[in-house]
Amino acid sequence: FLTLGVPVTLGTIGITGWFLGGLAMQPTRRAYEQLQRFTADASHELRAPVAAVLSNAQVALMPPQDESEQRFRLEKIEEIAKSMSTLISNLLFLARHEGPFDITTFKNINLVELMRSLVDEYQKQAVAKNLNFIPYLPEQPLYLKADADLLRQAVGNLLTNAFKYTPSGGTVKLRIFPRGYRAVIQVEDNGIGIPAEDLPHIFERFYRVDTVRSRQTGGFGLGLAIAQQIIQAHGGQITANSVLEQGSIFEIQFPRVDK
Ligand code: ADP
């Protein structure tokens, strides 16, 4: 029994040791792999716009050159530089908020009031894009423990998408309402929709449904990843439902607090 017991015990220790070692190693390795993928993806995303800036600059510098062609190239460069600047801000945001958020800075805020200011901003964009933007805000306040700027950014990203992926003449609805001890935010559009096979991936970083369509709208596939990161930091959840060519509904749920 003794001779049998020793290897068994050693074996158990060995397995336990390996198991614990595996547990300790895995998050580090995963974090490293994520960082590597993130860096590779980010570099890849920056490569195309930088190449486009270079080629436009080269054409603009080629003699002889008429003024309108030169202006066209410079405007292209300006447009690409603006979208690169957005990409870099988003990358910095994700890098900075990689770890847990500092929830000690979160305050009790009235979601309805915060959304009212966002509505004003998006109402102007709706007019410019010929979209109907219909907000449904409740009379009573809904309190959350939150960072107002982050929350505004998360919901803003959903509204930006709804506006981006809904053709002219379409409708975007923003609904805020209580559901038990939760506050719900819904952003609904009757735009182009998302294919069922893409739906599970849209919250992944750099994921875009199809490159041609995304290139047309100039996105980088980071808006939803950022929104999800913010919402989860607030103890909330985000889900998406969509029917291709009919529209999409994004829903956020947050735990409510007493004032
Ligand atoms: P992007 O900057 O490309 O819009 P997001 O992370 O915000 O990146 O969204 C990821 C992808 O999900 C988009 O490229 C788009 O294909 C799809 N998507 C997001 N919101 C909508 C929507 N409201 N309607 C249709 N497609 C959407």
GROMACS .gro file of C-alpha atoms and ligand atoms in nm:
model
  286
    1PHE     CA    1   0.000   0.000   0.000
    2LEU     CA    2   0.284   0.231   0.091
    3THR     CA    3   0.462   0.190  -0.238
    4LEU     CA    4   0.138   0.245  -0.416
    5GLY     CA    5   0.052   0.548  -0.204
    6VAL     CA    6   0.370   0.742  -0.275
    7PRO     CA    7   0.344   0.768  -0.651
    8VAL     CA    8  -0.026   0.837  -0.622
    9THR     CA    9   0.038   1.123  -0.378
   10LEU     CA   10   0.326   1.251  -0.588
   11GLY     CA   11   0.112   1.215  -0.892
   12THR     CA   12  -0.163   1.414  -0.726
   13ILE     CA   13   0.081   1.684  -0.618
   14GLY     CA   14   0.222   1.684  -0.966
   15ILE     CA   15  -0.120   1.725  -1.123
   16THR     CA   16  -0.223   1.984  -0.864
   17GLY     CA   17   0.101   2.172  -0.922
   18TRP     CA   18   0.060   2.157  -1.297
   19PHE     CA   19  -0.304   2.252  -1.267
   20LEU     CA   20  -0.233   2.553  -1.044
   21GLY     CA   21   0.060   2.644  -1.265
   22GLY     CA   22  -0.173   2.627  -1.562
   23LEU     CA   23  -0.423   2.850  -1.389
   24ALA     CA   24  -0.156   3.101  -1.298
   25MET     CA   25  -0.001   3.103  -1.643
   26GLN     CA   26  -0.313   3.111  -1.852
   27PRO     CA   27  -0.437   3.466  -1.788
   28THR     CA   28  -0.087   3.603  -1.851
   29ARG     CA   29  -0.051   3.409  -2.175
   30ARG     CA   30  -0.401   3.508  -2.283
   31ALA     CA   31  -0.331   3.874  -2.204
   32TYR     CA   32  -0.007   3.853  -2.402
   33GLU     CA   33  -0.180   3.693  -2.699
   34GLN     CA   34  -0.456   3.953  -2.686
   35LEU     CA   35  -0.200   4.232  -2.678
   36GLN     CA   36  -0.016   4.079  -2.972
   37ARG     CA   37  -0.336   4.046  -3.174
   38PHE     CA   38  -0.446   4.394  -3.082
   39THR     CA   39  -0.113   4.546  -3.189
   40ALA     CA   40  -0.117   4.349  -3.515
   41ASP     CA   41  -0.478   4.449  -3.590
   42ALA     CA   42  -0.416   4.814  -3.503
   43SER     CA   43  -0.106   4.831  -3.726
   44HIS     CA   44  -0.298   4.661  -4.004
   45GLU     CA   45  -0.584   4.910  -3.975
   46LEU     CA   46  -0.345   5.205  -3.987
   47ARG     CA   47  -0.154   5.074  -4.286
   48ALA     CA   48  -0.432   5.129  -4.544
   49PRO     CA   49  -0.510   5.494  -4.454
   50VAL     CA   50  -0.140   5.582  -4.432
   51ALA     CA   51  -0.088   5.430  -4.780
   52ALA     CA   52  -0.386   5.633  -4.907
   53VAL     CA   53  -0.242   5.957  -4.761
   54LEU     CA   54   0.092   5.882  -4.927
   55SER     CA   55  -0.051   5.809  -5.270
   56ASN     CA   56  -0.275   6.118  -5.262
   57ALA     CA   57   0.018   6.335  -5.155
   58GLN     CA   58   0.235   6.190  -5.435
   59VAL     CA   59  -0.029   6.269  -5.697
   60ALA     CA   60  -0.080   6.620  -5.556
   61LEU     CA   61   0.295   6.683  -5.582
   62MET     CA   62   0.327   6.557  -5.940
   63PRO     CA   63   0.381   6.836  -6.193
   64PRO     CA   64   0.205   6.966  -6.395
   65GLN     CA   65  -0.102   6.977  -6.176
   66ASP     CA   66  -0.427   7.169  -6.209
   67GLU     CA   67  -0.556   7.338  -5.899
   68SER     CA   68  -0.883   7.147  -5.872
   69GLU     CA   69  -0.706   6.808  -5.881
   70GLN     CA   70  -0.464   6.928  -5.615
   71ARG     CA   71  -0.751   7.050  -5.398
   72PHE     CA   72  -0.933   6.719  -5.443
   73ARG     CA   73  -0.624   6.527  -5.324
   74LEU     CA   74  -0.571   6.757  -5.027
   75GLU     CA   75  -0.934   6.716  -4.922
   76LYS     CA   76  -0.892   6.338  -4.944
   77ILE     CA   77  -0.584   6.361  -4.722
   78GLU     CA   78  -0.776   6.573  -4.472
   79GLU     CA   79  -1.065   6.325  -4.464
   80ILE     CA   80  -0.833   6.025  -4.414
   81ALA     CA   81  -0.634   6.206  -4.144
   82LYS     CA   82  -0.959   6.280  -3.957
   83SER     CA   83  -1.065   5.916  -3.961
   84MET     CA   84  -0.715   5.808  -3.852
   85SER     CA   85  -0.738   6.052  -3.564
   86THR     CA   86  -1.068   5.889  -3.457
   87LEU     CA   87  -0.910   5.546  -3.485
   88ILE     CA   88  -0.615   5.650  -3.269
   89SER     CA   89  -0.846   5.801  -3.003
   90ASN     CA   90  -1.044   5.475  -2.996
   91LEU     CA   91  -0.728   5.265  -2.971
   92LEU     CA   92  -0.602   5.482  -2.687
   93PHE     CA   93  -0.937   5.452  -2.513
   94LEU     CA   94  -0.928   5.072  -2.531
   95ALA     CA   95  -0.564   5.057  -2.419
   96ARG     CA   96  -0.623   5.296  -2.129
   97HIS     CA   97  -0.930   5.113  -2.007
   98GLU     CA   98  -0.787   4.765  -2.054
   99GLY     CA   99  -0.786   4.696  -1.681
  100PRO     CA  100  -1.081   4.743  -1.446
  101PHE     CA  101  -1.242   5.088  -1.442
  102ASP     CA  102  -1.203   5.306  -1.135
  103ILE     CA  103  -1.560   5.274  -1.012
  104THR     CA  104  -1.488   5.487  -0.705
  105THR     CA  105  -1.526   5.788  -0.937
  106PHE     CA  106  -1.875   5.679  -1.049
  107LYS     CA  107  -2.158   5.901  -0.925
  108ASN     CA  108  -2.533   5.868  -0.892
  109ILE     CA  109  -2.664   6.023  -1.212
  110ASN     CA  110  -3.007   6.063  -1.365
  111LEU     CA  111  -2.998   5.867  -1.690
  112VAL     CA  112  -3.301   6.051  -1.830
  113GLU     CA  113  -3.135   6.390  -1.790
  114LEU     CA  114  -2.809   6.265  -1.943
  115MET     CA  115  -2.992   6.119  -2.242
  116ARG     CA  116  -3.183   6.443  -2.294
  117SER     CA  117  -2.858   6.627  -2.370
  118LEU     CA  118  -2.751   6.347  -2.605
  119VAL     CA  119  -3.085   6.368  -2.786
  120ASP     CA  120  -3.033   6.737  -2.867
  121GLU     CA  121  -2.696   6.660  -3.020
  122TYR     CA  122  -2.827   6.373  -3.233
  123GLN     CA  123  -3.143   6.558  -3.339
  124LYS     CA  124  -2.919   6.797  -3.533
  125GLN     CA  125  -2.738   6.509  -3.703
  126ALA     CA  126  -3.072   6.349  -3.791
  127VAL     CA  127  -3.183   6.662  -3.974
  128ALA     CA  128  -2.852   6.677  -4.163
  129LYS     CA  129  -2.887   6.311  -4.267
  130ASN     CA  130  -3.260   6.326  -4.340
  131LEU     CA  131  -3.347   6.068  -4.075
  132ASN     CA  132  -3.639   6.065  -3.833
  133PHE     CA  133  -3.501   6.048  -3.483
  134ILE     CA  134  -3.767   5.971  -3.223
  135PRO     CA  135  -3.672   5.969  -2.853
  136TYR     CA  136  -3.900   5.818  -2.588
  137LEU     CA  137  -3.784   5.941  -2.248
  138PRO     CA  138  -3.981   5.877  -1.928
  139GLU     CA  139  -4.107   6.156  -1.703
  140GLN     CA  140  -3.960   6.006  -1.387
  141PRO     CA  141  -3.583   6.003  -1.324
  142LEU     CA  142  -3.380   5.679  -1.342
  143TYR     CA  143  -3.066   5.674  -1.132
  144LEU     CA  144  -2.749   5.478  -1.206
  145LYS     CA  145  -2.405   5.470  -1.049
  146ALA     CA  146  -2.205   5.577  -1.348
  147ASP     CA  147  -1.949   5.791  -1.520
  148ALA     CA  148  -2.155   6.036  -1.727
  149ASP     CA  149  -1.894   6.084  -2.003
  150LEU     CA  150  -1.843   5.711  -2.051
  151LEU     CA  151  -2.216   5.643  -2.060
  152ARG     CA  152  -2.268   5.918  -2.312
  153GLN     CA  153  -1.994   5.767  -2.527
  154ALA     CA  154  -2.143   5.414  -2.511
  155VAL     CA  155  -2.495   5.523  -2.608
  156GLY     CA  156  -2.350   5.773  -2.857
  157ASN     CA  157  -2.168   5.489  -3.033
  158LEU     CA  158  -2.497   5.300  -3.075
  159LEU     CA  159  -2.675   5.608  -3.207
  160THR     CA  160  -2.385   5.684  -3.443
  161ASN     CA  161  -2.414   5.331  -3.584
  162ALA     CA  162  -2.793   5.352  -3.617
  163PHE     CA  163  -2.749   5.679  -3.811
  164LYS     CA  164  -2.463   5.537  -4.019
  165TYR     CA  165  -2.635   5.214  -4.120
  166THR     CA  166  -2.982   5.358  -4.189
  167PRO     CA  167  -3.042   5.504  -4.535
  168SER     CA  168  -3.186   5.852  -4.581
  169GLY     CA  169  -3.557   5.873  -4.494
  170GLY     CA  170  -3.527   5.596  -4.230
  171THR     CA  171  -3.618   5.608  -3.861
  172VAL     CA  172  -3.407   5.574  -3.546
  173LYS     CA  173  -3.577   5.537  -3.206
  174LEU     CA  174  -3.419   5.582  -2.865
  175ARG     CA  175  -3.619   5.437  -2.576
  176ILE     CA  176  -3.536   5.474  -2.207
  177PHE     CA  177  -3.754   5.295  -1.953
  178PRO     CA  178  -3.740   5.107  -1.621
  179ARG     CA  179  -3.770   4.727  -1.607
  180GLY     CA  180  -3.789   4.619  -1.245
  181TYR     CA  181  -3.463   4.714  -1.075
  182ARG     CA  182  -3.299   4.785  -1.407
  183ALA     CA  183  -3.285   5.076  -1.647
  184VAL     CA  184  -3.316   4.989  -2.015
  185ILE     CA  185  -3.186   5.182  -2.315
  186GLN     CA  186  -3.293   5.068  -2.661
  187VAL     CA  187  -3.161   5.201  -2.990
  188GLU     CA  188  -3.371   5.081  -3.281
  189ASP     CA  189  -3.331   5.152  -3.650
  190ASN     CA  190  -3.495   5.035  -3.971
  191GLY     CA  191  -3.169   5.035  -4.162
  192ILE     CA  192  -2.962   4.774  -4.346
  193GLY     CA  193  -2.956   4.516  -4.062
  194ILE     CA  194  -2.689   4.259  -3.974
  195PRO     CA  195  -2.664   3.904  -4.117
  196ALA     CA  196  -2.737   3.634  -3.854
  197GLU     CA  197  -2.391   3.479  -3.894
  198ASP     CA  198  -2.220   3.811  -3.814
  199LEU     CA  199  -2.436   3.902  -3.515
  200PRO     CA  200  -2.236   3.701  -3.255
  201HIS     CA  201  -1.913   3.878  -3.360
  202ILE     CA  202  -2.008   4.245  -3.385
  203PHE     CA  203  -1.880   4.328  -3.035
  204GLU     CA  204  -1.532   4.196  -3.116
  205ARG     CA  205  -1.261   4.451  -3.176
  206PHE     CA  206  -1.208   4.538  -3.545
  207TYR     CA  207  -1.501   4.321  -3.654
  208ARG     CA  208  -1.696   4.466  -3.946
  209VAL     CA  209  -1.974   4.293  -4.125
  210ASP     CA  210  -1.833   4.334  -4.470
  211THR     CA  211  -1.538   4.532  -4.574
  212VAL     CA  212  -1.691   4.704  -4.876
  213ARG     CA  213  -1.988   4.830  -4.676
  214SER     CA  214  -1.773   4.932  -4.381
  215ARG     CA  215  -1.519   5.109  -4.602
  216GLN     CA  216  -1.805   5.311  -4.749
  217THR     CA  217  -1.908   5.427  -4.404
  218GLY     CA  218  -1.550   5.468  -4.283
  219GLY     CA  219  -1.568   5.265  -3.960
  220PHE     CA  220  -1.294   5.063  -3.795
  221GLY     CA  221  -1.503   4.812  -3.603
  222LEU     CA  222  -1.420   4.951  -3.257
  223GLY     CA  223  -1.740   5.139  -3.165
  224LEU     CA  224  -1.930   4.840  -3.029
  225ALA     CA  225  -1.625   4.693  -2.853
  226ILE     CA  226  -1.584   5.024  -2.670
  227ALA     CA  227  -1.957   5.045  -2.589
  228GLN     CA  228  -1.955   4.691  -2.449
  229GLN     CA  229  -1.643   4.758  -2.239
  230ILE     CA  230  -1.806   5.067  -2.086
  231ILE     CA  231  -2.140   4.896  -2.024
  232GLN     CA  232  -1.982   4.595  -1.855
  233ALA     CA  233  -1.778   4.827  -1.633
  234HIS     CA  234  -2.110   4.966  -1.510
  235GLY     CA  235  -2.240   4.619  -1.429
  236GLY     CA  236  -2.465   4.630  -1.735
  237GLN     CA  237  -2.525   4.413  -2.040
  238ILE     CA  238  -2.567   4.484  -2.407
  239THR     CA  239  -2.746   4.265  -2.661
  240ALA     CA  240  -2.827   4.302  -3.028
  241ASN     CA  241  -3.110   4.175  -3.247
  242SER     CA  242  -3.126   4.231  -3.616
  243VAL     CA  243  -3.297   4.128  -3.937
  244LEU     CA  244  -3.109   4.185  -4.259
  245GLU     CA  245  -3.249   4.471  -4.463
  246GLN     CA  246  -3.512   4.543  -4.198
  247GLY     CA  247  -3.321   4.690  -3.909
  248SER     CA  248  -3.154   4.637  -3.573
  249ILE     CA  249  -3.227   4.684  -3.203
  250PHE     CA  250  -2.949   4.725  -2.950
  251GLU     CA  251  -3.051   4.697  -2.587
  252ILE     CA  252  -2.854   4.800  -2.279
  253GLN     CA  253  -2.958   4.711  -1.925
  254PHE     CA  254  -2.809   4.869  -1.616
  255PRO     CA  255  -2.874   4.806  -1.249
  256ARG     CA  256  -3.058   5.104  -1.098
  257VAL     CA  257  -2.976   5.271  -0.767
  258ASP     CA  258  -3.187   5.484  -0.530
  259LYS     CA  259  -3.111   5.851  -0.557
  260ADP     P1  260  -1.784   5.040  -3.719
  260ADP     O1  261  -1.692   5.150  -3.685
  260ADP     O2  262  -1.738   4.958  -3.836
  260ADP     O3  263  -1.926   5.086  -3.732
  260ADP     P2  264  -1.871   4.899  -3.477
  260ADP     O4  265  -1.790   4.822  -3.379
  260ADP     O5  266  -1.946   5.017  -3.426
  260ADP     O6  267  -1.773   4.940  -3.594
  260ADP     O7  268  -1.974   4.799  -3.544
  260ADP     C1  269  -1.927   4.674  -3.594
  260ADP     C2  270  -2.006   4.634  -3.719
  260ADP     O8  271  -2.140   4.601  -3.683
  260ADP     C3  272  -2.019   4.747  -3.822
  260ADP     O9  273  -1.911   4.748  -3.912
  260ADP     C4  274  -2.149   4.714  -3.892
  260ADP    O10  275  -2.125   4.626  -3.999
  260ADP     C5  276  -2.230   4.642  -3.786
  260ADP     N1  277  -2.332   4.731  -3.725
  260ADP     C6  278  -2.324   4.795  -3.606
  260ADP     N2  279  -2.437   4.864  -3.580
  260ADP     C7  280  -2.519   4.844  -3.684
  260ADP     C8  281  -2.653   4.887  -3.718
  260ADP     N3  282  -2.723   4.967  -3.636
  260ADP     N4  283  -2.705   4.845  -3.835
  260ADP     C9  284  -2.635   4.763  -3.917
  260ADP     N5  285  -2.511   4.718  -3.893
  260ADP    C10  286  -2.452   4.758  -3.777
   0.00000   0.00000   0.00000
